[in-house]
Coordinates of C-alpha atoms in Angstrom, one line a residue:
M1 CA 68.9 89.9 215.1
E2 CA 71.1 87.1 213.6
F3 CA 73.3 87.7 210.6
T4 CA 71.3 85.2 208.4
T5 CA 68.1 87.0 209.3
A6 CA 69.6 90.4 208.3
L7 CA 70.7 88.9 205.0
F8 CA 67.3 87.5 204.4
Y9 CA 65.7 90.9 204.8
V10 CA 68.4 92.6 202.6
F11 CA 67.8 90.0 199.8
S12 CA 64.1 90.3 200.2
A13 CA 64.2 94.1 199.8
I14 CA 66.4 93.9 196.7
L15 CA 64.1 91.2 195.3
V16 CA 61.0 93.3 195.7
L17 CA 62.6 96.4 194.3
A18 CA 64.0 94.5 191.3
A19 CA 60.7 92.7 190.6
T20 CA 59.0 96.1 190.7
Q21 CA 61.4 97.5 188.2
V22 CA 60.8 94.6 185.9
I23 CA 57.2 95.6 185.3
T24 CA 57.7 99.3 185.5
A25 CA 60.9 99.8 183.5
R26 CA 60.3 101.6 180.1
S27 CA 63.2 99.8 178.4
P28 CA 62.9 96.1 177.7
V29 CA 66.6 95.7 178.1
H30 CA 66.5 97.2 181.6
A31 CA 63.6 95.1 182.5
A32 CA 65.5 91.9 181.5
L33 CA 68.5 93.0 183.5
F34 CA 66.4 93.7 186.6
L35 CA 64.9 90.2 186.1
V36 CA 68.4 88.7 186.2
L37 CA 69.0 90.6 189.5
S38 CA 65.7 89.2 190.8
F39 CA 66.8 85.7 190.0
F40 CA 70.2 86.2 191.7
T41 CA 68.6 87.6 194.9
A42 CA 66.1 84.7 194.9
A43 CA 69.0 82.3 194.6
G44 CA 70.6 83.9 197.6
I45 CA 67.4 83.5 199.6
W46 CA 67.3 79.8 198.6
L47 CA 70.9 79.4 199.9
L48 CA 70.0 80.9 203.2
L49 CA 67.2 78.4 203.4
K50 CA 69.7 75.6 202.7
A51 CA 68.0 74.7 199.4
E52 CA 71.2 74.5 197.3
F53 CA 69.5 72.6 194.5
L54 CA 66.9 75.3 193.8
A55 CA 69.6 78.1 194.0
I56 CA 71.9 76.3 191.5
V57 CA 69.0 75.6 189.1
L58 CA 67.9 79.2 189.4
V59 CA 71.3 80.6 188.5
L60 CA 72.4 78.0 185.9
V61 CA 69.2 77.5 184.1
Y62 CA 67.3 80.7 184.3
V63 CA 70.1 83.3 184.6
G64 CA 72.8 81.4 182.7
A65 CA 70.6 80.2 179.8
V66 CA 67.0 81.5 179.6
M67 CA 67.5 85.1 180.7
V68 CA 70.7 85.5 178.6
L69 CA 68.8 84.2 175.6
F70 CA 66.0 86.6 176.3
L71 CA 68.4 89.5 176.7
F72 CA 70.1 88.8 173.4
V73 CA 66.7 88.5 171.7
V74 CA 65.5 91.8 173.2
M75 CA 68.8 93.6 172.3
M76 CA 69.0 92.3 168.7
L77 CA 65.4 92.6 167.6
D78 CA 64.1 95.9 166.4
I79 CA 61.2 96.3 168.9
N80 CA 58.8 99.2 168.5
M81 CA 58.0 100.2 172.0
D82 CA 55.4 102.8 171.0
K83 CA 53.4 100.1 169.2
L84 CA 53.7 97.7 172.2
R85 CA 52.3 100.4 174.5
E86 CA 49.2 100.8 172.4
G87 CA 46.1 99.5 174.1
F88 CA 47.7 99.2 177.5
W89 CA 44.8 100.6 179.5
S90 CA 42.3 98.4 177.6
H91 CA 44.0 95.3 179.0
F92 CA 44.7 96.8 182.4
P93 CA 41.4 95.6 184.2
L94 CA 42.0 92.0 183.2
A95 CA 45.7 92.2 184.3
A96 CA 44.8 93.8 187.6
T97 CA 42.2 91.1 188.3
V98 CA 44.7 88.3 187.6
G99 CA 47.2 90.1 189.8
V100 CA 44.8 90.5 192.7
L101 CA 43.9 86.8 192.5
I102 CA 47.5 85.7 192.6
V103 CA 48.2 88.0 195.6
L104 CA 45.2 86.5 197.4
E105 CA 46.2 82.9 196.7
M106 CA 49.8 83.6 197.9
S107 CA 48.5 85.3 201.0
A108 CA 46.2 82.4 201.8
I109 CA 49.1 79.9 201.5
L110 CA 51.4 82.0 203.6
W111 CA 48.8 82.7 206.3
R112 CA 48.0 79.0 206.6
G113 CA 51.7 78.4 207.1
F114 CA 51.9 81.0 209.8
L115 CA 49.0 79.5 211.7
R116 CA 50.8 76.2 212.0
P117 CA 54.2 77.0 213.6
D118 CA 54.6 73.4 214.9
N119 CA 55.1 71.9 211.4
H120 CA 58.1 69.6 211.4
V121 CA 60.3 69.2 208.4
P122 CA 60.4 65.6 207.0
A123 CA 63.6 63.7 207.3
A124 CA 63.7 63.2 203.5
A125 CA 63.8 67.0 203.0
S126 CA 67.3 67.3 204.6
T127 CA 69.0 65.9 201.4
I128 CA 66.9 67.7 198.8
G129 CA 69.4 70.5 198.4
S130 CA 72.5 68.4 198.3
T131 CA 74.7 69.3 195.3
K132 CA 76.6 66.0 195.5
S133 CA 73.5 63.9 195.0
L134 CA 72.4 66.3 192.2
G135 CA 75.7 65.9 190.3
M136 CA 75.7 62.1 190.7
A137 CA 72.1 62.0 189.4
I138 CA 72.7 64.3 186.4
Y139 CA 75.9 62.8 185.2
T140 CA 75.0 59.1 185.7
H141 CA 71.3 58.4 185.4
Y142 CA 70.2 61.5 183.5
S143 CA 73.2 62.2 181.3
Y144 CA 71.4 61.9 178.0
P145 CA 68.4 64.1 179.0
F146 CA 71.0 66.7 180.2
E147 CA 72.8 66.6 176.9
I148 CA 69.5 66.9 175.0
A149 CA 68.6 69.9 177.0
A150 CA 71.9 71.5 176.2
A151 CA 71.4 70.9 172.5
I152 CA 67.9 72.4 172.6
L153 CA 69.3 75.6 174.3
L154 CA 72.0 75.8 171.6
L155 CA 69.3 75.6 168.9
A156 CA 67.4 78.3 170.7
I157 CA 70.5 80.6 170.6
V158 CA 71.1 79.9 166.9
A159 CA 67.4 80.7 166.2
A160 CA 67.7 84.0 168.2
V161 CA 70.7 85.0 166.1
A162 CA 69.0 84.0 162.9
L163 CA 66.1 86.3 163.7
T164 CA 68.4 89.2 163.4
L165 CA 69.4 88.3 159.9
R166 CA 66.1 89.6 158.4
R167 CA 65.9 91.4 155.2
R168 CA 66.5 94.9 156.5
K169 CA 68.4 97.8 155.0
D170 CA 70.9 98.0 157.9
T171 CA 71.8 94.3 157.9
K172 CA 73.5 92.0 155.4
Y173 CA 71.1 89.1 154.6
F174 CA 71.9 85.8 153.0
S175 CA 69.8 82.7 152.5
P176 CA 71.1 79.7 154.5
A177 CA 69.4 77.3 152.0
K178 CA 71.3 78.8 149.1
A179 CA 74.6 78.8 151.1
V180 CA 74.2 75.1 151.8
K181 CA 73.6 74.3 148.1
V182 CA 76.6 76.2 146.8
K183 CA 79.3 74.0 145.2
R184 CA 83.0 74.4 144.8
N185 CA 82.8 75.6 141.2
D186 CA 80.3 78.3 142.2
R187 CA 82.7 79.7 144.8
I188 CA 86.0 79.6 142.9
R189 CA 86.7 80.3 139.2
M190 CA 90.0 79.3 137.8
V191 CA 91.3 81.8 135.2
S192 CA 94.3 81.0 133.0
M193 CA 96.5 84.0 132.3
K194 CA 99.8 84.5 130.4
A195 CA 102.7 84.7 132.7
E196 CA 104.6 88.0 132.7
S197 CA 107.7 88.9 134.6
A198 CA 108.3 92.3 136.3
R199 CA 111.6 92.7 134.3
A200 CA 109.7 92.2 131.0
Q201 CA 107.3 94.9 131.9
A202 CA 110.0 97.3 133.0
V203 CA 112.0 97.1 129.7
P204 CA 109.1 98.3 127.4
A205 CA 108.3 101.1 129.9
A206 CA 111.9 102.3 129.8
A207 CA 112.1 102.2 126.0
T208 CA 108.9 104.2 125.8
E209 CA 110.4 106.9 128.0
E210 CA 113.5 107.1 125.9
Q211 CA 111.5 107.6 122.8
K212 CA 109.5 110.4 124.4
G213 CA 112.8 112.1 125.4
A214 CA 114.2 111.8 122.0

């Protein structure tokens, strides 16, 4: 057995176990972390198949942006797991039916691929995973869409943080609309006071003590 083949089986086993933990973990935080592990192992499999583009997209977009956002949302929101588990078995038949259909479709596609072992890879597919061509395309022809996508992800992160600032007893809530409307005079109030020196305050205090002693 070649080394790449052994790595493929190792990554595949980790991917199957992590995907199983995603749907069986009782904690949503643990499920999100297992999903991150699944994405990483899937990216490793794509690298073994020389699909660098898919591996980089899977790590940068899904792990680096989407899953981190999901993890922050799950960790910061107050999720009632007991309420979420209510009615699980009532939806189980529909979920099981959809799962079986997906498994049958994937099996049909894979079985058709195994029946045609003489399929040749097109010549154009040899440059699909090139990171150099990807970088040239992103930072030249698609620079504006790339920046727009980054701005949208930033807005999503800000929205996730804003969801935690709800009016709860254990959090400090403030209205962003009122904070924007505040003017300078509302924040700072100038008060004029009579100047007093420390020496002037010390002299009357000493005189008072002498009078008490007398």
